[in-house]
XYZ file of C-alpha atoms in Angstrom:
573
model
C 44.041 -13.629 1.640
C 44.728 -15.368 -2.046
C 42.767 -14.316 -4.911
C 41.264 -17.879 -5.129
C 40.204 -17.199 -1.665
C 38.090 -14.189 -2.289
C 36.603 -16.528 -4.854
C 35.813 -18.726 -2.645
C 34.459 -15.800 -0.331
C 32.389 -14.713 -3.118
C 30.507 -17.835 -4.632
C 30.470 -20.101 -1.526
C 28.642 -20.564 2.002
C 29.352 -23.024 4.782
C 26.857 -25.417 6.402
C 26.914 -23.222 9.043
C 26.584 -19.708 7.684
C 23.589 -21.208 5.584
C 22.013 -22.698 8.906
C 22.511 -19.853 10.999
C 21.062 -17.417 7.944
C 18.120 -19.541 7.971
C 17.648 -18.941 11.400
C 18.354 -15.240 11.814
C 15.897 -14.737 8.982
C 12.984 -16.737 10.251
C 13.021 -15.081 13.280
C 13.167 -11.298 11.298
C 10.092 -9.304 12.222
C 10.444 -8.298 9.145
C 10.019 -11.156 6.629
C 6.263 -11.302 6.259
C 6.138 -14.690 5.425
C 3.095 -16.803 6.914
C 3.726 -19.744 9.143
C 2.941 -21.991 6.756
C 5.440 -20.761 4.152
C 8.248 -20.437 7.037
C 7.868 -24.277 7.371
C 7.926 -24.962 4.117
C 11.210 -22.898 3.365
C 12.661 -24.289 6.455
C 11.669 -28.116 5.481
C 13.424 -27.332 1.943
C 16.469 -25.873 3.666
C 16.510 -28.584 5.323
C 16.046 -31.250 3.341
C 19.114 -28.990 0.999
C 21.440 -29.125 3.896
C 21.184 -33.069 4.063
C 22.863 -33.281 0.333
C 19.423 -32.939 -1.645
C 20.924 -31.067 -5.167
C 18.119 -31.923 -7.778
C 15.157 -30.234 -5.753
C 12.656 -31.297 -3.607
C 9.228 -33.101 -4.789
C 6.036 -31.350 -4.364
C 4.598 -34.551 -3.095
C 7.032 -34.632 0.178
C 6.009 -30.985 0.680
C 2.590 -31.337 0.747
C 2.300 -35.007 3.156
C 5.661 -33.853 5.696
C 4.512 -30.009 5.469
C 0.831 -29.503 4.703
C -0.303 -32.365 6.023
C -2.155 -33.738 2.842
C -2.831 -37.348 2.309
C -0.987 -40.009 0.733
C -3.492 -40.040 -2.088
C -2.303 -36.207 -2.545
C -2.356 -35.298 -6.302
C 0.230 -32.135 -7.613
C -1.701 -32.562 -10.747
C -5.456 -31.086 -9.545
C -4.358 -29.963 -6.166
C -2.221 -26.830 -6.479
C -1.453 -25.896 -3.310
C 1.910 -26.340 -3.029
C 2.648 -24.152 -6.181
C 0.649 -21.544 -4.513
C 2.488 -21.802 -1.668
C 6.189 -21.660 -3.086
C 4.843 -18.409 -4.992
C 3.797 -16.834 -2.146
C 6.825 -17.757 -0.576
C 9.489 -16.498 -2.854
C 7.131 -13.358 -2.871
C 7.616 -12.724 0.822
C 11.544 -13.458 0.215
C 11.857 -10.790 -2.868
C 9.882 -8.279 -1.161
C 11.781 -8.847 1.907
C 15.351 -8.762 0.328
C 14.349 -5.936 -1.577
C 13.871 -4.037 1.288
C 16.754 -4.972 3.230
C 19.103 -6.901 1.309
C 21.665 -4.384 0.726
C 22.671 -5.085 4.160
C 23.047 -8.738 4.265
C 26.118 -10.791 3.340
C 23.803 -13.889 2.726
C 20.756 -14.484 1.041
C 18.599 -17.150 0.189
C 16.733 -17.829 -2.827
C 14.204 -20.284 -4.384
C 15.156 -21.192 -7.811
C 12.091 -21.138 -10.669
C 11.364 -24.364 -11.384
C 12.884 -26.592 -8.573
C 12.319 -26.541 -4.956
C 15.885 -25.928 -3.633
C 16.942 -23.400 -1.024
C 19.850 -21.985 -2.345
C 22.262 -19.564 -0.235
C 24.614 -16.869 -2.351
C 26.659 -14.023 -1.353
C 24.287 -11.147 -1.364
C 25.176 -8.724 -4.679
C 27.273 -6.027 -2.511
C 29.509 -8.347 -0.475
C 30.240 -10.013 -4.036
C 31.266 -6.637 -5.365
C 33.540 -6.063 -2.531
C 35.549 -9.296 -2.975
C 35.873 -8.341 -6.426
C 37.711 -5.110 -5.977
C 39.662 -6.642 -3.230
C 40.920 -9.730 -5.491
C 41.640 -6.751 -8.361
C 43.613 -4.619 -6.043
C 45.501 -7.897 -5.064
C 46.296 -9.191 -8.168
C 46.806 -5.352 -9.814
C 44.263 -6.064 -12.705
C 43.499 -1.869 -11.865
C 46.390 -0.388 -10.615
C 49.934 -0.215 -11.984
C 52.949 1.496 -10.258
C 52.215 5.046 -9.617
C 55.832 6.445 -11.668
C 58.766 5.307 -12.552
C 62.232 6.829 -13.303
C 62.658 8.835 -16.883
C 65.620 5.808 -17.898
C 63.563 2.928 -16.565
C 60.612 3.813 -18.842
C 63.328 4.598 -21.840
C 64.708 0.847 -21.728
C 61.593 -0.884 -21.646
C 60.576 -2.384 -24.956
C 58.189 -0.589 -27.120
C 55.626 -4.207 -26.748
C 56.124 -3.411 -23.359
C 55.346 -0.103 -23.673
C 52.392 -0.457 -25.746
C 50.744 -2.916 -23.114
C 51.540 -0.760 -20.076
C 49.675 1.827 -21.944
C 46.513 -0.494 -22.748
C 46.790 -1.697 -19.178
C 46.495 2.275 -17.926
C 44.011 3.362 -20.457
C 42.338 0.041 -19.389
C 41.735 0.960 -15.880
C 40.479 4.419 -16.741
C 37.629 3.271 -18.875
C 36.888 0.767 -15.663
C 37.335 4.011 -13.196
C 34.913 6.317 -15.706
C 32.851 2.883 -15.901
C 32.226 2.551 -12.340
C 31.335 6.133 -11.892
C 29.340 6.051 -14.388
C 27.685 3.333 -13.141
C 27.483 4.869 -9.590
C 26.190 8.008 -11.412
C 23.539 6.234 -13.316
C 22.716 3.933 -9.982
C 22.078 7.560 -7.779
C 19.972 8.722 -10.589
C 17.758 5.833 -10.997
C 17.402 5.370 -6.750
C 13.731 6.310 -6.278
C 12.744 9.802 -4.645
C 11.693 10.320 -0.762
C 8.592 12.337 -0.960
C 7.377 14.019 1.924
C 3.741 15.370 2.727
C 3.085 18.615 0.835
C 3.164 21.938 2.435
C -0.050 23.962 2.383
C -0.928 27.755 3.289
C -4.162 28.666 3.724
C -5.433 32.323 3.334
C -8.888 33.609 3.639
C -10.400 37.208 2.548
C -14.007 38.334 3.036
C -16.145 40.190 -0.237
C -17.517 42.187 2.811
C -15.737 43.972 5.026
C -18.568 43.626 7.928
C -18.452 39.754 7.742
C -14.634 39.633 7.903
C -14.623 38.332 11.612
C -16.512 36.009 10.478
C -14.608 34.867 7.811
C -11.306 35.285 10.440
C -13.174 32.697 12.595
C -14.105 30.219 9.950
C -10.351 30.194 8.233
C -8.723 29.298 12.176
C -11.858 26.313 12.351
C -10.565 25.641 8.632
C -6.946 25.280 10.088
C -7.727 23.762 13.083
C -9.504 20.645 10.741
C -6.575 20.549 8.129
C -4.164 20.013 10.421
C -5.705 17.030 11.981
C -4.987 14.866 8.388
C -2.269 13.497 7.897
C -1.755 14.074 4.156
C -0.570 17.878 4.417
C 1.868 19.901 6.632
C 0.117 23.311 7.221
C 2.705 26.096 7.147
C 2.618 28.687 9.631
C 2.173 32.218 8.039
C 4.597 35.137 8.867
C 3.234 38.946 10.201
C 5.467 41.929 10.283
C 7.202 44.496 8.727
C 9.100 41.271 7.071
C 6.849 39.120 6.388
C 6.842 37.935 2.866
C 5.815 34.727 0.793
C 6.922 31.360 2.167
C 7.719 28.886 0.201
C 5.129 26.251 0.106
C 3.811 23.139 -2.063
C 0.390 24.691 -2.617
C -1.429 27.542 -1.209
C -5.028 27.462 -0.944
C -6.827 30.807 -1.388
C -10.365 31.551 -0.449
C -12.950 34.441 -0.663
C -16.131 34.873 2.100
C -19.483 35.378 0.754
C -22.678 36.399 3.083
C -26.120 37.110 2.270
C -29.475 36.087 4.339
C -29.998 32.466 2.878
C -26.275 31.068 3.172
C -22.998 31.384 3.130
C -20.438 31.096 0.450
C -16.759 30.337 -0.551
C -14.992 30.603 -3.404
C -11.383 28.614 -3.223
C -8.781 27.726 -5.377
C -5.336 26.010 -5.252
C -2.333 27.038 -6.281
C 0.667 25.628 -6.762
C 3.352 27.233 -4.903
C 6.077 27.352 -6.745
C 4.779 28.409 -10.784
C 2.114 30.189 -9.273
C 0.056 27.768 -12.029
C -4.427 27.898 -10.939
C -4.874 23.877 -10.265
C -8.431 23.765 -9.995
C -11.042 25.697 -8.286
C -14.805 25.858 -7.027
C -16.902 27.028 -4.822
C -18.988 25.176 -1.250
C -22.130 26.678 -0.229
C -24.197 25.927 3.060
C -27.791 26.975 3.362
C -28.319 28.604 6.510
C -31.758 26.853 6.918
C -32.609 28.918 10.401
C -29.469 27.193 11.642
C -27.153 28.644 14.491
C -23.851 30.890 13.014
C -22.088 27.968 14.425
C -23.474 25.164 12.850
C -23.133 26.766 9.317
C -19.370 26.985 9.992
C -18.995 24.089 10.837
C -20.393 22.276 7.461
C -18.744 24.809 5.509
C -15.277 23.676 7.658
C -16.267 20.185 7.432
C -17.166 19.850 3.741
C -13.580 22.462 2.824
C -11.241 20.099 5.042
C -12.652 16.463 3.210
C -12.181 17.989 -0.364
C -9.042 19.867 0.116
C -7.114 16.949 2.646
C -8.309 13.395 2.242
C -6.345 10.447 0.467
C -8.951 10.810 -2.520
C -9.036 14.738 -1.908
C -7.186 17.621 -3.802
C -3.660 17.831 -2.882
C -3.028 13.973 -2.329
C -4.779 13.532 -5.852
C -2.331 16.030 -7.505
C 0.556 14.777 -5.100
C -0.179 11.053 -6.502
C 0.114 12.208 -9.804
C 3.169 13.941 -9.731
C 4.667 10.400 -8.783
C 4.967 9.960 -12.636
C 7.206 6.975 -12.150
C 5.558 5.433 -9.268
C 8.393 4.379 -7.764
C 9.075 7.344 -4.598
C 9.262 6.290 -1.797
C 7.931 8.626 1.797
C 4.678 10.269 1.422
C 4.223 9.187 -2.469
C 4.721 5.939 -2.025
C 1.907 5.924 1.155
C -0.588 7.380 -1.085
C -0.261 4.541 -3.489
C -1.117 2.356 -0.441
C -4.066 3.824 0.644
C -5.457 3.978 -3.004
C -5.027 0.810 -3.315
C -6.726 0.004 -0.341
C -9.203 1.871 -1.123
C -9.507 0.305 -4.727
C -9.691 -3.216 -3.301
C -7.859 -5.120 -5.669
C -5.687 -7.929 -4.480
C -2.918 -7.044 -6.833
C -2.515 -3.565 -6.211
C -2.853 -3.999 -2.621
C 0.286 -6.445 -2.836
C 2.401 -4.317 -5.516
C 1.927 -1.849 -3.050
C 4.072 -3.480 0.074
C 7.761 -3.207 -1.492
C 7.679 0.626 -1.153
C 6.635 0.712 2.010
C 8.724 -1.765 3.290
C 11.511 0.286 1.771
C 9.889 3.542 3.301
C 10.552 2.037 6.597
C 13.846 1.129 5.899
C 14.720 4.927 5.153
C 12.393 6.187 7.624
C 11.880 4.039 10.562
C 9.749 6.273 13.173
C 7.330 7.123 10.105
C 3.829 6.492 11.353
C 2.424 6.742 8.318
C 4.293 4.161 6.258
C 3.790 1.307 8.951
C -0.031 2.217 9.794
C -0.580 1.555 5.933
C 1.573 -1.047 5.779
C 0.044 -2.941 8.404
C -2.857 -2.219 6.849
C -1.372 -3.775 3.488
C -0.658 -6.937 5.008
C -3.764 -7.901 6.436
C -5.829 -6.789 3.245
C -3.511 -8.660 0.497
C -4.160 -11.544 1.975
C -7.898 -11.122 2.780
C -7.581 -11.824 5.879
C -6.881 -15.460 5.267
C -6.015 -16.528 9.046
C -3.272 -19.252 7.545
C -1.782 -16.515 5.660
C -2.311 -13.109 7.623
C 0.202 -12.448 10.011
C -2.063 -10.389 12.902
C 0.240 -10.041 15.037
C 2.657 -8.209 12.956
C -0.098 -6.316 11.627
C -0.714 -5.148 15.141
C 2.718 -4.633 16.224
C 2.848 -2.240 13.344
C -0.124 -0.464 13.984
C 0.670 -0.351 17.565
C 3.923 0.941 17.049
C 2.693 3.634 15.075
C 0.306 5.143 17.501
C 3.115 4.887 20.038
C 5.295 7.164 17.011
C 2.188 9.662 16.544
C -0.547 9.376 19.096
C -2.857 11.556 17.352
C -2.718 10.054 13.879
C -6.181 8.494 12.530
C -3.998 6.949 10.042
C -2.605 4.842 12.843
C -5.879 4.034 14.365
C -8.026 2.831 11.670
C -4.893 0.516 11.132
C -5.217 -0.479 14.607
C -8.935 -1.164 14.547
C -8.423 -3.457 11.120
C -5.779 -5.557 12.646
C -7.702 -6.506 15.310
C -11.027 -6.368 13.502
C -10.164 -9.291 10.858
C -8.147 -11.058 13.573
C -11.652 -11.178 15.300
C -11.057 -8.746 18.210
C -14.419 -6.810 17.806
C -14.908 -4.905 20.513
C -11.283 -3.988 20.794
C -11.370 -2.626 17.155
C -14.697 -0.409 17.631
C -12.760 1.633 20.253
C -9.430 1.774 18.050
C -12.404 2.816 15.658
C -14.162 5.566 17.888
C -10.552 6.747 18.743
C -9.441 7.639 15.491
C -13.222 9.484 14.889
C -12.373 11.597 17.526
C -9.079 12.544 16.465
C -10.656 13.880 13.314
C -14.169 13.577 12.492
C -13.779 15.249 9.362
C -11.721 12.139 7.554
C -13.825 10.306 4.929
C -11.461 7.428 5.015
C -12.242 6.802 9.316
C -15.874 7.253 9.004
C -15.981 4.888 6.134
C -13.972 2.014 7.344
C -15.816 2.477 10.426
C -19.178 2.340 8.884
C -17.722 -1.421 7.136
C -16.859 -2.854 10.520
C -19.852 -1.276 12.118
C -21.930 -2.920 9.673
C -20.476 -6.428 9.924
C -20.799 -5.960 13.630
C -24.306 -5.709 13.659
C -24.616 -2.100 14.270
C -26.314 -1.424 10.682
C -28.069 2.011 11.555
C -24.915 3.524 13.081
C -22.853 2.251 9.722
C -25.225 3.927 7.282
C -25.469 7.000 8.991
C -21.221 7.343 8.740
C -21.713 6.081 5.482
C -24.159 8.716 4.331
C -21.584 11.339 5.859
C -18.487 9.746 4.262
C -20.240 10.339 1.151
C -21.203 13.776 1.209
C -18.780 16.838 -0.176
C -15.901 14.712 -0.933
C -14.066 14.285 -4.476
C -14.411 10.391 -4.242
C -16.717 8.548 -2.254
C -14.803 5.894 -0.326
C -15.344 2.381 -1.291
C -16.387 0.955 2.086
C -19.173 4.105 2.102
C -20.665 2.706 -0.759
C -20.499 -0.732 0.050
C -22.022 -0.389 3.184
C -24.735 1.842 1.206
C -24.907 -0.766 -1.509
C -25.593 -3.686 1.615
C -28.323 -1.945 2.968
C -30.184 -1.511 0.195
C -29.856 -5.040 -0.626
C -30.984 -6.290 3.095
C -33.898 -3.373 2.497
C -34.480 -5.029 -0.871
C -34.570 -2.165 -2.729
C -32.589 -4.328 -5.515
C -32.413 -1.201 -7.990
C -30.667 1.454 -5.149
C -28.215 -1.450 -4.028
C -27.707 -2.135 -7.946
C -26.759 1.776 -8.871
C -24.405 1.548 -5.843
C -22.891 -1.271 -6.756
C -22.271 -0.308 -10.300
C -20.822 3.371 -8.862
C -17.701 1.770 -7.198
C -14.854 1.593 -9.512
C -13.221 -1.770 -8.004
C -12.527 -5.298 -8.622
C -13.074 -6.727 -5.291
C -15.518 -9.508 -5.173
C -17.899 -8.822 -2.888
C -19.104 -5.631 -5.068
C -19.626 -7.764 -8.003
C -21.672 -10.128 -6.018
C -23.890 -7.524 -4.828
C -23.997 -6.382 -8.729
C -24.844 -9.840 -9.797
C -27.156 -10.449 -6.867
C -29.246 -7.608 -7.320
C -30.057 -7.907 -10.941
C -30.464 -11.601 -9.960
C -33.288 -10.321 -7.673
C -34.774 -8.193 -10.017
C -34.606 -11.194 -13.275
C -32.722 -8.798 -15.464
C -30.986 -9.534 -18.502
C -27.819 -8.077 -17.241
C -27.495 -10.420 -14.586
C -25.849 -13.241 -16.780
C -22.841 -10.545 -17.750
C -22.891 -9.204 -14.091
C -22.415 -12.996 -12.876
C -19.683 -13.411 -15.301
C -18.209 -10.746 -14.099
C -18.164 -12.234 -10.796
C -16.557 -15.696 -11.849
C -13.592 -13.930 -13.457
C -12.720 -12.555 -9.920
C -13.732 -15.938 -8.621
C -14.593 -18.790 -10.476
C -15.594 -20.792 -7.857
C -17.675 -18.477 -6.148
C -20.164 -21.037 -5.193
C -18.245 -22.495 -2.107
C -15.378 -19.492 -1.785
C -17.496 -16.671 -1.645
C -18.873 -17.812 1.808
C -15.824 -18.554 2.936
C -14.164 -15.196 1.805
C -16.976 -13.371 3.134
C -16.545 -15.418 6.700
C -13.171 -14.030 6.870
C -13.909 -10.550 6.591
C -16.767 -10.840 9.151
C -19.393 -9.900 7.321
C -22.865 -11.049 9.151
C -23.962 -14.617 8.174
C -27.374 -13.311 6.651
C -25.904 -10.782 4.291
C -24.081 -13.377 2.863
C -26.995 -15.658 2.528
C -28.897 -12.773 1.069
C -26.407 -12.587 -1.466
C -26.240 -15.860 -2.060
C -30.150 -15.957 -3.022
C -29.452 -13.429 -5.876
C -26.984 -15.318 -7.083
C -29.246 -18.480 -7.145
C -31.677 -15.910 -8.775
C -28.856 -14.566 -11.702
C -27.554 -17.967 -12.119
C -31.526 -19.123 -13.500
C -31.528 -15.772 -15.298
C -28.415 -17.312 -16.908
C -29.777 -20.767 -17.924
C -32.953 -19.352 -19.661
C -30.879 -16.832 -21.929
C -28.597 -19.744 -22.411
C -31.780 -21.952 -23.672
C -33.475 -18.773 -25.395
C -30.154 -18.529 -27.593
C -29.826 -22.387 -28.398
């Protein structure tokens, strides 16, 4: 092959490469692009392959793909915009997670509606270093004889020189580069390692203490944010390198019982944080004091918001690792609620799985991910994907909650109730000490109608733990509201650190209810998130199932805040 040809090889792709490209990557499980935005990129393709070269109008887009009329206007109707963005989301994502593997890719260019189909970056790079080797742009002749090199001119010389001092600053170049490339590629984190010791103040309650510490285990292991690490006896025996090591004291008297605790971390021996959890004893059996004392240790030391995944998220200075890192992110994001975050969170994953394919984790909060960036918009929420993923992961780790609360949102939002109540129940019974379970749970509980269940897993979600999960308080925050008790569901409200619209509609609502002053900024509030909450709330709210007389509950208050608004807008004229 010429030089000119690897040119070619490099910049250009045949009507039939392009076509089959576009079909191999429509049909990729992979590229989470909705149905909608598959037809559009396959309409532009398309329309590209026919000889189209200046870009495709908006207008033809929206009658041949979205089915709008002819009286369609791009100017106040933005939908096919919002489409092409979500589309060449889905694309970057998708390439950045597999891309490095693919000879073609196709791109959207900003600013015109063209399908465009390159030589991905790596298979360019390889052409060049072929054509170099070819045309000897690198390489000269190894040696040559003592009286050959004596004839040649010195201007000959000089350049044969340049030309070899040439290709070493290329050679240190490129392994520099390659240097500077394996330094920058993110981190693969995995779940922390924890031991767990327990000693008793009194020597007659150490059985006791022996017991609690094996319940302790027993509960710890069950999460799936920590590896517990087994702990050596023997002659031998000796410290084993862990992450963190969590050591605790026993305390007994006649009114409770007591333990002091603190985490280390394993490796500088550095005091993180400690406290201590008490139980009252209340008349209560020995058993049922352990097990609050095991409960309430497990939830602070082992849930996303605990402990050890707080201090393992914040290691992740650069927030770019992928593994066990990177899955954290997710599920604070989730938990967060906030569109953006839930979405900046996908790329990692997706790269996760690319690295680590059988890891339950990564594709129980990616499916996850995928439903909730989209809230749950049916044109634009791929369930079955969702599902596969979830599926798949409680095929990879049967006994993972992680993998069933994923499970029981895919197939709550795609409106598979009953289905996603025992998905629900499952992962409760896995472990009934998670936080995160009994508070998603609780949501879909409550928007099934079961309200008195939900605020009872609410209530427990919410006790002993170093965060309350949002959907806890939510559900708490509802409740109140449907009780009208419009100050409790307004101190709720205002407790959850999130952006997510439906808690600043309860926040507006409830000082709506109550005529305060506050509920013209609280309404505000609500219209940055979504300024046309009048009609989109409803619908919003539809799609994540909530019960139609919450929503027209809330919609009262904000009748209520909105008249709130208009006489401190007259007061102030």
């Amino acid at each position: 092959m010429t030089a000119s040809e690897y040119d070619a090889a490099r910049t250009e792709v045949g009507l039939d490469e392009a076509r089959g490209e576009l079909e191999r990557l429509l049909g990729d499980a992979r590229f989470h692009a909705t149905d909608r935005a598959k037809r559009i990129l396959r309409y532009i393709a398309e329309k590209c392959f026919e000889g189209e070269q200046t870009g495709v109008k908006a207008y033809a887009i929206a009658l041949d793909v979205l089915n709008r009329s002819e009286r369609f206007d791009t100017g106040s109707d933005p939908i096919v915009r919002i489409e092409i963005s979500r589309l060449r989301s889905a694309l970057a994502n998708y390439y950045d997670a597999y891309g490095a593997t693919l000879e073609v890719i196709v791109q959207l260019p900003v600013g015109r509606y063209l399908a465009v189909f390159t030589r991905s970056a790596a298979i360019s790079a390889s052409c060049d270093d072929l054509r170099k080797q070819e045309t000897g742009e690198i390489a000269e002749p190894a040696a040559r004889s003592a009286f050959e090199t004596s004839e040649r001119a010195p201007a000959s010389r000089g350049r044969h020189s340049l030309k070899i001092g040439a290709a070493l600053v290329i050679l240190v170049a490129a392994g520099s580069a390659g240097a500077l490339i394996f330094k920058n590629a993110p981190a693969t984190t995995s779940r922390p390692s924890v031991s767990v010791s327990m000693s008793s103040a009194d020597d007659g309650k150490a059985a006791e203490a022996d017991s609690t510490l094996k319940y302790l285990v027993a509960a710890l292991s069950q999460f799936r944010t920590l590896d517990i690490s087994a702990k050596q006896v023997g002659p031998r025996a000796g410290r084993i390198e862990t992450s963190y090591e969590i050591q605790m004291k026993y305390y007994a008297d006649d009114d409770n019982r007591t333990i002091w605790w603190q985490v280390v971390d394993g490796r500088d021996r550095t005091i993180l944080k400690s406290g201590i959890d008490k139980v009252q004893i209340d008349g209560r059996s020995e058993v049922a004091v352990r097990d609050e004392l095991v409960s309430a240790l497990a939830k602070r030391f082992a849930s996303t918001r605990g402990i050890i995944s707080n201090l393992e998220a914040h290691a992740d200075t650069s927030s770019r690792s992928l593994g066990n890192a990177c899955i954290l992110r997710g599920e604070i994001a989730l938990d967060e609620g906030g569109r953006q975050g839930i979405a900046a969170s996908e790329p990692c994953l997706q790269r996760t799985l690319v690295a680590q394919p059988n890891n339950a984790d990564a594709m129980a909060v990616l499916s996850r991910v995928l439903v909730a960036r989209t809230g749950a918009d049916p044109e634009s929420t791929d369930f079955d994907y969702a599902t596969t993923l979830a599926n798949r992961a409680v095929s990879v780790d049967p006994r993972s909650d992680r993998a069933y609360v994923a499970l029981m949102m895919a197939h709550f939002y795609a409106g598979k109730t009953e289905t996603a109540i025992a998905a629900g129940n499952k992962a409760l019974a896995i472990n009934p000490n998670n936080p995160d379970v009994l508070a998603k749970l609780a949501g879909v509980l409550y928007s099934s109608g079961f309200q008195k269940a939900a605020v009872t897993l609410a209530e427990e979600a919410s006790n002993d733990v170093e965060a309350v999960p949002r959907d806890a308080r939510i559900v708490l925050a509802l409740d109140a509201y449907g009780r009208e008790d419009w100050s409790n569901a307004s101190l709720v409200s205002e407790q959850i650190n999130c952006s997510d619209f439906v808690v600043r509609a309860i926040r507006a609502a409830s000082l709506g209810e109550m005529a305060s002053p506050d509920a013209a900024r609280s309404l505000a509030f609500l219209r940055q998130a979504m300024p046309d909450y009048k009609t989109a709330m409803r619908t919003s709210m539809e799609r994540r199932r909530y019960p139609d007389d919450v929503i027209a509950g809330l919609e009262k208050g904000l009748g209520k805040a909105e008249v709130t608004e208009s006489k401190l807008a007259l007061a102030t004229d």
